mmCIF file of C-alpha atoms in Angstrom:
data_model
loop_
_atom_site.group_PDB
_atom_site.id
_atom_site.type_symbol
_atom_site.label_atom_id
_atom_site.label_comp_id
_atom_site.label_asym_id
_atom_site.label_seq_id
_atom_site.Cartn_x
_atom_site.Cartn_y
_atom_site.Cartn_z
ATOM 1 C CA UNK A 1 103.471 -100.303 67.604
ATOM 2 C CA UNK A 2 103.243 -103.885 68.820
ATOM 3 C CA UNK A 3 102.461 -104.252 72.457
ATOM 4 C CA UNK A 4 105.068 -106.152 74.459
ATOM 5 C CA UNK A 5 102.740 -109.243 75.191
ATOM 6 C CA UNK A 6 101.913 -109.734 71.540
ATOM 7 C CA UNK A 7 105.628 -109.254 70.394
ATOM 8 C CA UNK A 8 106.532 -111.830 73.233
ATOM 9 C CA UNK A 9 103.826 -114.302 72.029
ATOM 10 C CA UNK A 10 105.037 -113.928 68.236
ATOM 11 C CA UNK A 11 108.498 -114.550 69.464
ATOM 12 C CA UNK A 12 107.641 -117.506 71.559
ATOM 13 C CA UNK A 13 105.712 -119.197 68.601
ATOM 14 C CA UNK A 14 109.112 -119.346 66.938
ATOM 15 C CA UNK A 15 110.242 -122.300 69.163
ATOM 16 C CA UNK A 16 107.953 -124.331 66.796
ATOM 17 C CA UNK A 17 110.003 -126.055 64.038
ATOM 18 C CA UNK A 18 109.699 -124.466 60.545
ATOM 19 C CA UNK A 19 107.989 -121.331 62.151
ATOM 20 C CA UNK A 20 109.639 -118.095 60.887
ATOM 21 C CA UNK A 21 108.798 -114.515 61.958
ATOM 22 C CA UNK A 22 106.057 -114.130 59.364
ATOM 23 C CA UNK A 23 104.254 -117.421 60.228
ATOM 24 C CA UNK A 24 104.579 -116.766 63.701
ATOM 25 C CA UNK A 25 102.788 -113.262 63.182
ATOM 26 C CA UNK A 26 100.083 -114.775 61.406
ATOM 27 C CA UNK A 27 99.713 -117.679 64.025
ATOM 28 C CA UNK A 28 99.475 -114.975 66.823
ATOM 29 C CA UNK A 29 96.920 -112.793 64.935
ATOM 30 C CA UNK A 30 94.895 -115.955 64.171
ATOM 31 C CA UNK A 31 94.605 -117.363 67.696
ATOM 32 C CA UNK A 32 93.830 -113.718 69.222
ATOM 33 C CA UNK A 33 91.176 -112.985 66.578
ATOM 34 C CA UNK A 34 89.688 -116.195 65.771
ATOM 35 C CA UNK A 35 90.604 -118.832 68.482
ATOM 36 C CA UNK A 36 91.087 -117.581 71.766
ATOM 37 C CA UNK A 37 89.691 -120.648 73.207
ATOM 38 C CA UNK A 38 92.085 -122.902 71.063
ATOM 39 C CA UNK A 39 95.083 -120.716 72.277
ATOM 40 C CA UNK A 40 94.063 -121.304 76.024
ATOM 41 C CA UNK A 41 93.706 -124.826 75.200
ATOM 42 C CA UNK A 42 97.011 -124.936 73.700
ATOM 43 C CA UNK A 43 98.649 -123.159 76.702
ATOM 44 C CA UNK A 44 97.156 -125.749 78.812
ATOM 45 C CA UNK A 45 98.215 -128.649 76.690
ATOM 46 C CA UNK A 46 101.621 -127.569 76.646
ATOM 47 C CA UNK A 47 101.888 -127.062 80.430
ATOM 48 C CA UNK A 48 100.257 -130.505 81.214
ATOM 49 C CA UNK A 49 102.456 -132.338 78.734
ATOM 50 C CA UNK A 50 105.651 -130.767 80.193
ATOM 51 C CA UNK A 51 104.410 -131.600 83.511
ATOM 52 C CA UNK A 52 103.191 -135.234 82.931
ATOM 53 C CA UNK A 53 105.405 -136.692 80.256
ATOM 54 C CA UNK A 54 108.368 -138.567 81.578
ATOM 55 C CA UNK A 55 110.458 -141.397 79.842
ATOM 56 C CA UNK A 56 109.033 -144.856 80.559
ATOM 57 C CA UNK A 57 111.764 -146.707 82.764
ATOM 58 C CA UNK A 58 111.668 -149.771 80.248
ATOM 59 C CA UNK A 59 111.326 -148.308 76.638
ATOM 60 C CA UNK A 60 112.339 -144.757 77.013
ATOM 61 C CA UNK A 61 109.027 -143.636 75.026
ATOM 62 C CA UNK A 62 107.125 -140.788 76.527
ATOM 63 C CA UNK A 63 104.914 -141.922 79.333
ATOM 64 C CA UNK A 64 102.734 -140.605 82.143
ATOM 65 C CA UNK A 65 103.424 -143.490 84.215
ATOM 66 C CA UNK A 66 106.623 -145.244 85.607
ATOM 67 C CA UNK A 67 106.485 -148.025 83.078
ATOM 68 C CA UNK A 68 104.218 -147.458 80.255
ATOM 69 C CA UNK A 69 100.932 -149.552 79.063
ATOM 70 C CA UNK A 70 103.045 -151.094 75.983
ATOM 71 C CA UNK A 71 105.864 -152.247 78.265
ATOM 72 C CA UNK A 72 103.279 -153.920 80.682
ATOM 73 C CA UNK A 73 100.923 -155.413 77.998
ATOM 74 C CA UNK A 74 100.851 -159.138 78.745
ATOM 75 C CA UNK A 75 99.776 -159.829 75.021
ATOM 76 C CA UNK A 76 103.327 -158.628 73.875
ATOM 77 C CA UNK A 77 106.114 -160.942 73.324
ATOM 78 C CA UNK A 78 108.887 -160.033 75.750
ATOM 79 C CA UNK A 79 111.348 -162.096 73.990
ATOM 80 C CA UNK A 80 111.662 -159.607 71.160
ATOM 81 C CA UNK A 81 112.831 -156.142 71.574
ATOM 82 C CA UNK A 82 112.656 -153.611 68.776
ATOM 83 C CA UNK A 83 115.042 -150.503 68.869
ATOM 84 C CA UNK A 84 113.668 -147.507 66.939
ATOM 85 C CA UNK A 85 114.966 -143.832 66.883
ATOM 86 C CA UNK A 86 111.735 -141.811 67.584
ATOM 87 C CA UNK A 87 108.144 -142.217 68.885
ATOM 88 C CA UNK A 88 106.827 -141.686 65.456
ATOM 89 C CA UNK A 89 108.938 -144.866 64.240
ATOM 90 C CA UNK A 90 107.382 -147.015 66.894
ATOM 91 C CA UNK A 91 103.923 -145.656 65.845
ATOM 92 C CA UNK A 92 104.805 -146.592 62.238
ATOM 93 C CA UNK A 93 105.763 -150.079 63.398
ATOM 94 C CA UNK A 94 102.590 -150.475 65.334
ATOM 95 C CA UNK A 95 100.540 -149.567 62.170
ATOM 96 C CA UNK A 96 102.034 -152.569 60.336
ATOM 97 C CA UNK A 97 100.297 -154.910 63.004
ATOM 98 C CA UNK A 98 103.122 -157.005 61.934
ATOM 99 C CA UNK A 99 105.171 -156.857 65.338
ATOM 100 C CA UNK A 100 104.042 -158.106 68.727
ATOM 101 C CA UNK A 101 107.238 -157.582 70.788
ATOM 102 C CA UNK A 102 108.501 -154.860 73.049
ATOM 103 C CA UNK A 103 110.127 -151.377 71.850
ATOM 104 C CA UNK A 104 113.016 -149.369 72.938
ATOM 105 C CA UNK A 105 113.084 -145.757 71.790
ATOM 106 C CA UNK A 106 116.474 -144.140 71.372
ATOM 107 C CA UNK A 107 114.889 -140.632 71.091
ATOM 108 C CA UNK A 108 117.553 -139.925 68.751
ATOM 109 C CA UNK A 109 120.383 -141.484 66.760
ATOM 110 C CA UNK A 110 124.318 -141.310 66.991
ATOM 111 C CA UNK A 111 125.543 -138.101 65.231
ATOM 112 C CA UNK A 112 129.039 -137.156 66.349
ATOM 113 C CA UNK A 113 128.917 -134.037 64.111
ATOM 114 C CA UNK A 114 126.033 -132.749 66.276
ATOM 115 C CA UNK A 115 127.550 -133.782 69.393
ATOM 116 C CA UNK A 116 125.188 -136.831 69.871
ATOM 117 C CA UNK A 117 127.321 -139.760 71.240
ATOM 118 C CA UNK A 118 126.368 -142.944 72.860
ATOM 119 C CA UNK A 119 125.871 -141.197 76.284
ATOM 120 C CA UNK A 120 123.441 -138.603 74.856
ATOM 121 C CA UNK A 121 120.952 -141.233 73.371
ATOM 122 C CA UNK A 122 121.193 -143.516 76.591
ATOM 123 C CA UNK A 123 122.739 -146.507 74.788
ATOM 124 C CA UNK A 124 123.792 -148.006 78.280
ATOM 125 C CA UNK A 125 120.052 -147.889 79.372
ATOM 126 C CA UNK A 126 119.423 -149.978 76.393
ATOM 127 C CA UNK A 127 122.224 -152.526 76.734
ATOM 128 C CA UNK A 128 121.052 -152.908 80.403
ATOM 129 C CA UNK A 129 117.452 -153.242 79.207
ATOM 130 C CA UNK A 130 118.292 -155.837 76.578
ATOM 131 C CA UNK A 131 120.030 -157.952 79.338
ATOM 132 C CA UNK A 132 116.864 -158.572 81.393
ATOM 133 C CA UNK A 133 117.365 -162.372 80.922
ATOM 134 C CA UNK A 134 114.050 -162.451 78.947
ATOM 135 C CA UNK A 135 115.008 -160.743 75.810
ATOM 136 C CA UNK A 136 116.273 -163.210 73.063
ATOM 137 C CA UNK A 137 116.294 -160.952 69.792
ATOM 138 C CA UNK A 138 116.926 -157.250 69.389
ATOM 139 C CA UNK A 139 115.680 -155.979 66.246
ATOM 140 C CA UNK A 140 117.437 -152.746 65.104
ATOM 141 C CA UNK A 141 114.749 -150.598 63.357
ATOM 142 C CA UNK A 142 116.748 -147.456 63.100
ATOM 143 C CA UNK A 143 116.558 -145.510 59.925
ATOM 144 C CA UNK A 144 118.383 -146.424 56.648
ATOM 145 C CA UNK A 145 120.168 -142.908 56.862
ATOM 146 C CA UNK A 146 123.849 -142.485 57.407
ATOM 147 C CA UNK A 147 123.205 -141.841 61.136
ATOM 148 C CA UNK A 148 120.657 -144.586 61.497
ATOM 149 C CA UNK A 149 122.960 -147.186 59.965
ATOM 150 C CA UNK A 150 125.987 -145.933 61.961
ATOM 151 C CA UNK A 151 123.676 -146.392 65.119
ATOM 152 C CA UNK A 152 122.513 -149.782 64.058
ATOM 153 C CA UNK A 153 126.232 -151.021 63.418
ATOM 154 C CA UNK A 154 127.281 -149.650 66.922
ATOM 155 C CA UNK A 155 124.524 -151.073 68.646
ATOM 156 C CA UNK A 156 124.754 -154.350 66.967
ATOM 157 C CA UNK A 157 128.547 -154.790 67.920
ATOM 158 C CA UNK A 158 127.765 -153.901 71.581
ATOM 159 C CA UNK A 159 124.604 -156.383 71.753
ATOM 160 C CA UNK A 160 126.421 -159.275 70.241
ATOM 161 C CA UNK A 161 129.190 -158.812 72.589
ATOM 162 C CA UNK A 162 126.645 -159.448 75.307
ATOM 163 C CA UNK A 163 125.712 -162.811 73.582
ATOM 164 C CA UNK A 164 122.257 -161.423 72.280
ATOM 165 C CA UNK A 165 120.887 -162.470 68.834
ATOM 166 C CA UNK A 166 120.692 -158.972 66.869
ATOM 167 C CA UNK A 167 118.826 -158.542 63.577
ATOM 168 C CA UNK A 168 118.307 -155.442 61.297
ATOM 169 C CA UNK A 169 115.312 -154.574 59.401
ATOM 170 C CA UNK A 170 115.561 -155.799 55.862
ATOM 171 C CA UNK A 171 116.510 -153.403 52.755
ATOM 172 C CA UNK A 172 115.006 -153.655 49.451
ATOM 173 C CA UNK A 173 112.447 -152.470 47.080
ATOM 174 C CA UNK A 174 109.384 -150.827 48.832
ATOM 175 C CA UNK A 175 105.890 -152.526 48.216
ATOM 176 C CA UNK A 176 104.646 -151.256 44.732
ATOM 177 C CA UNK A 177 108.166 -150.254 43.936
ATOM 178 C CA UNK A 178 108.931 -150.292 40.246
ATOM 179 C CA UNK A 179 112.793 -150.866 39.420
ATOM 180 C CA UNK A 180 112.497 -147.875 36.813
ATOM 181 C CA UNK A 181 111.506 -145.264 39.615
ATOM 182 C CA UNK A 182 113.642 -146.681 42.613
ATOM 183 C CA UNK A 183 117.163 -145.124 43.271
ATOM 184 C CA UNK A 184 120.106 -147.273 42.096
ATOM 185 C CA UNK A 185 121.325 -147.827 45.596
ATOM 186 C CA UNK A 186 118.074 -149.561 46.688
ATOM 187 C CA UNK A 187 117.936 -151.866 43.570
ATOM 188 C CA UNK A 188 121.590 -153.014 44.173
ATOM 189 C CA UNK A 189 120.760 -153.596 47.807
ATOM 190 C CA UNK A 190 117.736 -155.654 46.867
ATOM 191 C CA UNK A 191 119.906 -157.745 44.313
ATOM 192 C CA UNK A 192 122.745 -158.360 47.066
ATOM 193 C CA UNK A 193 119.995 -159.295 49.458
ATOM 194 C CA UNK A 194 117.899 -161.400 47.128
ATOM 195 C CA UNK A 195 115.892 -164.314 48.551
ATOM 196 C CA UNK A 196 116.094 -167.881 47.025
ATOM 197 C CA UNK A 197 112.332 -168.613 46.240
ATOM 198 C CA UNK B 1 100.608 -146.281 72.435
ATOM 199 C CA UNK B 2 100.340 -142.426 72.780
ATOM 200 C CA UNK B 3 99.785 -140.985 76.474
ATOM 201 C CA UNK B 4 96.609 -138.954 76.905
ATOM 202 C CA UNK B 5 98.660 -135.480 77.693
ATOM 203 C CA UNK B 6 100.842 -136.134 74.688
ATOM 204 C CA UNK B 7 97.694 -136.945 72.227
ATOM 205 C CA UNK B 8 95.964 -133.863 73.768
ATOM 206 C CA UNK B 9 99.202 -131.518 73.072
ATOM 207 C CA UNK B 10 99.221 -132.910 69.390
ATOM 208 C CA UNK B 11 95.628 -132.250 69.061
ATOM 209 C CA UNK B 12 95.748 -128.645 70.632
ATOM 210 C CA UNK B 13 98.617 -127.569 68.435
ATOM 211 C CA UNK B 14 96.315 -128.089 65.455
ATOM 212 C CA UNK B 15 94.581 -124.686 66.450
ATOM 213 C CA UNK B 16 97.606 -123.175 64.756
ATOM 214 C CA UNK B 17 96.758 -122.201 61.075
ATOM 215 C CA UNK B 18 98.310 -124.503 58.389
ATOM 216 C CA UNK B 19 99.238 -127.251 61.066
ATOM 217 C CA UNK B 20 97.834 -130.815 60.035
ATOM 218 C CA UNK B 21 98.231 -133.984 62.354
ATOM 219 C CA UNK B 22 101.703 -134.594 60.871
ATOM 220 C CA UNK B 23 103.043 -131.246 61.638
ATOM 221 C CA UNK B 24 101.397 -131.121 64.999
ATOM 222 C CA UNK B 25 103.093 -134.382 66.074
ATOM 223 C CA UNK B 26 106.429 -133.056 64.791
ATOM 224 C CA UNK B 27 106.018 -129.917 66.758
ATOM 225 C CA UNK B 28 104.922 -131.890 69.916
ATOM 226 C CA UNK B 29 108.037 -134.101 69.853
ATOM 227 C CA UNK B 30 110.350 -131.315 69.119
ATOM 228 C CA UNK B 31 109.167 -129.308 71.945
ATOM 229 C CA UNK B 32 109.215 -132.206 74.384
ATOM 230 C CA UNK B 33 112.765 -133.548 73.200
ATOM 231 C CA UNK B 34 114.687 -130.345 72.271
ATOM 232 C CA UNK B 35 113.034 -127.243 73.742
ATOM 233 C CA UNK B 36 111.093 -127.723 76.807
ATOM 234 C CA UNK B 37 112.059 -124.276 78.004
ATOM 235 C CA UNK B 38 110.740 -122.855 74.808
ATOM 236 C CA UNK B 39 107.479 -124.803 75.186
ATOM 237 C CA UNK B 40 107.038 -123.267 78.760
ATOM 238 C CA UNK B 41 107.663 -119.835 77.445
ATOM 239 C CA UNK B 42 105.196 -120.578 74.630
ATOM 240 C CA UNK B 43 102.533 -121.599 77.180
ATOM 241 C CA UNK B 44 103.177 -118.446 79.335
ATOM 242 C CA UNK B 45 103.387 -116.262 76.142
ATOM 243 C CA UNK B 46 99.973 -117.358 75.191
ATOM 244 C CA UNK B 47 98.502 -116.991 78.650
ATOM 245 C CA UNK B 48 99.817 -113.508 79.037
ATOM 246 C CA UNK B 49 98.760 -112.418 75.595
ATOM 247 C CA UNK B 50 95.184 -113.753 75.941
ATOM 248 C CA UNK B 51 95.111 -111.965 79.358
ATOM 249 C CA UNK B 52 96.555 -108.564 78.406
ATOM 250 C CA UNK B 53 95.700 -107.694 74.961
ATOM 251 C CA UNK B 54 92.610 -105.833 74.583
ATOM 252 C CA UNK B 55 91.232 -103.606 71.709
ATOM 253 C CA UNK B 56 92.363 -100.042 71.733
ATOM 254 C CA UNK B 57 89.711 -97.868 72.577
ATOM 255 C CA UNK B 58 90.417 -95.573 69.646
ATOM 256 C CA UNK B 59 92.167 -97.538 66.955
ATOM 257 C CA UNK B 60 90.880 -101.129 67.736
ATOM 258 C CA UNK B 61 94.397 -102.394 67.417
ATOM 259 C CA UNK B 62 95.542 -104.704 70.022
ATOM 260 C CA UNK B 63 96.810 -102.872 73.199
ATOM 261 C CA UNK B 64 97.796 -103.505 76.714
ATOM 262 C CA UNK B 65 96.589 -100.203 77.686
ATOM 263 C CA UNK B 66 92.957 -98.582 77.357
ATOM 264 C CA UNK B 67 94.244 -96.266 74.656
ATOM 265 C CA UNK B 68 97.397 -97.437 72.809
ATOM 266 C CA UNK B 69 100.776 -95.455 72.347
ATOM 267 C CA UNK B 70 100.152 -94.747 68.720
ATOM 268 C CA UNK B 71 96.805 -93.079 69.531
ATOM 269 C CA UNK B 72 98.320 -90.922 72.122
ATOM 270 C CA UNK B 73 101.620 -89.964 70.278
ATOM 271 C CA UNK B 74 101.590 -86.210 70.116
ATOM 272 C CA UNK B 75 103.810 -86.393 66.936
ATOM 273 C CA UNK B 76 101.162 -87.910 64.873
ATOM 274 C CA UNK B 77 98.721 -85.996 62.785
ATOM 275 C CA UNK B 78 95.158 -86.338 64.372
ATOM 276 C CA UNK B 79 93.529 -84.917 61.219
ATOM 277 C CA UNK B 80 94.333 -87.986 59.168
ATOM 278 C CA UNK B 81 92.827 -91.364 59.972
ATOM 279 C CA UNK B 82 93.935 -94.355 58.005
ATOM 280 C CA UNK B 83 91.562 -97.514 57.937
ATOM 281 C CA UNK B 84 93.320 -100.940 57.566
ATOM 282 C CA UNK B 85 91.856 -104.501 57.690
ATOM 283 C CA UNK B 86 94.487 -106.082 60.088
ATOM 284 C CA UNK B 87 97.516 -105.157 62.341
ATOM 285 C CA UNK B 88 99.830 -106.408 59.734
ATOM 286 C CA UNK B 89 98.623 -104.048 57.286
ATOM 287 C CA UNK B 90 99.004 -101.237 59.918
ATOM 288 C CA UNK B 91 102.710 -102.446 60.541
ATOM 289 C CA UNK B 92 103.223 -102.407 56.621
ATOM 290 C CA UNK B 93 102.120 -98.702 56.534
ATOM 291 C CA UNK B 94 104.395 -97.816 59.335
ATOM 292 C CA UNK B 95 107.251 -99.458 57.640
ATOM 293 C CA UNK B 96 106.879 -96.989 54.739
ATOM 294 C CA UNK B 97 107.584 -94.012 56.947
ATOM 295 C CA UNK B 98 105.294 -92.158 54.664
ATOM 296 C CA UNK B 99 102.397 -91.781 56.925
ATOM 297 C CA UNK B 100 102.166 -89.740 60.150
ATOM 298 C CA UNK B 101 98.420 -89.792 60.876
ATOM 299 C CA UNK B 102 96.347 -92.016 62.888
ATOM 300 C CA UNK B 103 94.863 -95.525 62.338
ATOM 301 C CA UNK B 104 91.743 -97.489 62.688
ATOM 302 C CA UNK B 105 92.180 -101.438 62.621
ATOM 303 C CA UNK B 106 88.864 -103.253 61.309
ATOM 304 C CA UNK B 107 90.169 -106.484 62.332
ATOM 305 C CA UNK B 108 88.437 -107.881 59.156
ATOM 306 C CA UNK B 109 86.638 -106.984 56.130
ATOM 307 C CA UNK B 110 82.997 -107.237 55.126
ATOM 308 C CA UNK B 111 82.462 -110.532 53.669
ATOM 309 C CA UNK B 112 78.678 -111.271 53.651
ATOM 310 C CA UNK B 113 79.326 -114.809 52.372
ATOM 311 C CA UNK B 114 81.415 -115.598 55.572
ATOM 312 C CA UNK B 115 78.667 -113.967 57.792
ATOM 313 C CA UNK B 116 81.049 -110.854 58.395
ATOM 314 C CA UNK B 117 78.556 -107.715 58.079
ATOM 315 C CA UNK B 118 79.043 -104.201 59.215
ATOM 316 C CA UNK B 119 78.398 -105.196 62.892
ATOM 317 C CA UNK B 120 80.853 -107.927 63.066
ATOM 318 C CA UNK B 121 83.975 -105.566 62.096
ATOM 319 C CA UNK B 122 82.426 -102.747 64.406
ATOM 320 C CA UNK B 123 81.811 -100.029 61.498
ATOM 321 C CA UNK B 124 79.766 -98.062 63.862
ATOM 322 C CA UNK B 125 82.589 -97.646 66.140
ATOM 323 C CA UNK B 126 84.740 -96.182 63.177
ATOM 324 C CA UNK B 127 82.081 -93.887 62.088
ATOM 325 C CA UNK B 128 82.080 -92.638 65.603
ATOM 326 C CA UNK B 129 85.621 -92.458 65.874
ATOM 327 C CA UNK B 130 85.825 -90.395 62.531
ATOM 328 C CA UNK B 131 83.493 -87.962 63.901
ATOM 329 C CA UNK B 132 85.753 -86.643 66.693
ATOM 330 C CA UNK B 133 85.730 -83.317 65.278
ATOM 331 C CA UNK B 134 89.616 -83.461 64.578
ATOM 332 C CA UNK B 135 89.696 -85.884 61.902
ATOM 333 C CA UNK B 136 89.560 -84.128 58.434
ATOM 334 C CA UNK B 137 90.404 -87.101 55.959
ATOM 335 C CA UNK B 138 89.841 -90.677 56.245
ATOM 336 C CA UNK B 139 92.202 -92.820 54.123
ATOM 337 C CA UNK B 140 90.827 -96.202 53.072
ATOM 338 C CA UNK B 141 93.646 -98.559 52.827
ATOM 339 C CA UNK B 142 91.632 -101.874 52.936
ATOM 340 C CA UNK B 143 93.077 -104.385 50.546
ATOM 341 C CA UNK B 144 92.473 -104.306 46.861
ATOM 342 C CA UNK B 145 90.703 -107.759 46.891
ATOM 343 C CA UNK B 146 87.057 -108.048 46.270
ATOM 344 C CA UNK B 147 86.145 -107.907 50.110
ATOM 345 C CA UNK B 148 88.621 -105.194 50.779
ATOM 346 C CA UNK B 149 87.104 -102.971 47.698
ATOM 347 C CA UNK B 150 83.619 -103.726 48.945
ATOM 348 C CA UNK B 151 84.438 -102.554 52.404
ATOM 349 C CA UNK B 152 86.126 -99.533 51.140
ATOM 350 C CA UNK B 153 83.198 -98.777 48.967
ATOM 351 C CA UNK B 154 80.634 -99.238 51.819
ATOM 352 C CA UNK B 155 82.748 -97.361 54.442
ATOM 353 C CA UNK B 156 83.370 -94.560 51.805
ATOM 354 C CA UNK B 157 79.618 -93.896 51.245
ATOM 355 C CA UNK B 158 78.791 -93.891 55.120
ATOM 356 C CA UNK B 159 81.669 -91.522 55.831
ATOM 357 C CA UNK B 160 81.114 -89.142 52.966
ATOM 358 C CA UNK B 161 77.400 -88.845 54.150
ATOM 359 C CA UNK B 162 78.793 -87.606 57.590
ATOM 360 C CA UNK B 163 80.629 -84.758 55.673
ATOM 361 C CA UNK B 164 84.026 -86.209 55.809
ATOM 362 C CA UNK B 165 86.824 -86.153 53.173
ATOM 363 C CA UNK B 166 87.392 -89.800 52.152
ATOM 364 C CA UNK B 167 90.354 -91.048 50.005
ATOM 365 C CA UNK B 168 91.451 -94.393 48.762
ATOM 366 C CA UNK B 169 94.974 -95.816 48.298
ATOM 367 C CA UNK B 170 96.077 -95.407 44.567
ATOM 368 C CA UNK B 171 96.005 -98.411 42.462
ATOM 369 C CA UNK B 172 98.577 -98.698 39.705
ATOM 370 C CA UNK B 173 101.996 -100.445 38.676
ATOM 371 C CA UNK B 174 104.097 -101.665 41.638
ATOM 372 C CA UNK B 175 107.462 -99.899 42.100
ATOM 373 C CA UNK B 176 109.956 -101.809 39.759
ATOM 374 C CA UNK B 177 106.897 -103.220 37.872
ATOM 375 C CA UNK B 178 107.254 -104.277 34.199
ATOM 376 C CA UNK B 179 104.199 -104.105 32.321
ATOM 377 C CA UNK B 180 105.163 -107.527 30.698
ATOM 378 C CA UNK B 181 104.846 -109.044 33.912
ATOM 379 C CA UNK B 182 102.143 -107.278 35.684
ATOM 380 C CA UNK B 183 98.579 -108.608 35.298
ATOM 381 C CA UNK B 184 96.145 -106.854 32.705
ATOM 382 C CA UNK B 185 93.891 -105.445 35.161
ATOM 383 C CA UNK B 186 96.537 -103.626 37.102
ATOM 384 C CA UNK B 187 97.810 -102.114 33.718
ATOM 385 C CA UNK B 188 94.438 -101.088 32.734
ATOM 386 C CA UNK B 189 93.829 -99.458 36.013
ATOM 387 C CA UNK B 190 97.294 -97.697 35.848
ATOM 388 C CA UNK B 191 96.179 -96.392 32.431
ATOM 389 C CA UNK B 192 92.935 -95.224 33.744
ATOM 390 C CA UNK B 193 94.268 -93.366 36.712
ATOM 391 C CA UNK B 194 97.089 -91.994 34.793
ATOM 392 C CA UNK B 195 98.736 -88.572 36.034
ATOM 393 C CA UNK B 196 99.464 -85.588 33.981
ATOM 394 C CA UNK B 197 103.263 -84.788 34.296
#
């Protein structure tokens, strides 16, 4: 009873993360019935993004130009290089207004179980990037998950072997965190890394 | 820090129902990083669906042809016409394998508060359709919500005035329903509509 192009639209909406058959059908009917203009915009948006976005040659983040605006911004300090897993992590760092150096986006993390090794996340490009003669410190800001920690450890060893100063984001209690409600591992780490005041 | 075509893709994903700024960003990065083929398929699927799907001239459901396969199926009984709100409702009716007549899809329901009156859901087309000289019974299968009930009532009056037999789906306890766990209104209705056995 479902025409081919409708069935195909429903099926193709399932490429979106977290969208199963029911949501996909709901989305398709919503677009067809209530927002055909929006659907056309979405089709055009997808096509344009696929065409225009390439990895920046320096930081590996998505960019429409060879080297992105952030990497060429003269107000940023080229002596610091912050390594993050994903563009969302970079955005979060920027929101803090606490960092003025440059970035490198891994677009992933080491995850041998998923077949993601050093080559898949372009670690060689990062090593090369960090040895530009200007970078003095590499700040590892991968997540504090098992994979993120492993990635930081692996990267740290490689970069230190090249004579670079390498640092890692601090672990500890979150701002506003109460000991009672923070997990034991975090409290233990905050104790280990306590600071003399 | 976000290139224009990426920001635009994220914004355009928000036309999907239930997708806010965070999900839209997650979807955009997922597509760009892990499923560019899927994203291209989605863009093509949207474009094709918008181009090809028109309302069927008889049942108002989405169709790629003037009159859809269901309406021209000689195995279906043209004496019965079942009125549903949306294509999903039609699909659910079909899943029962209990109905062999034809359909009319309102693509909505009367909802004066939302500015949806008889004209917006094309009731005149339904009235005309039901008076084809073959239809003997119109089965109202709009939902048992306030709007669905109002739509059924309104339609019933109009169709009866044209001399057509009009019926409404039965209300009562659901299959497997236990009195203890079914709402009081449903139990009351099941009592009122009780059947002599």
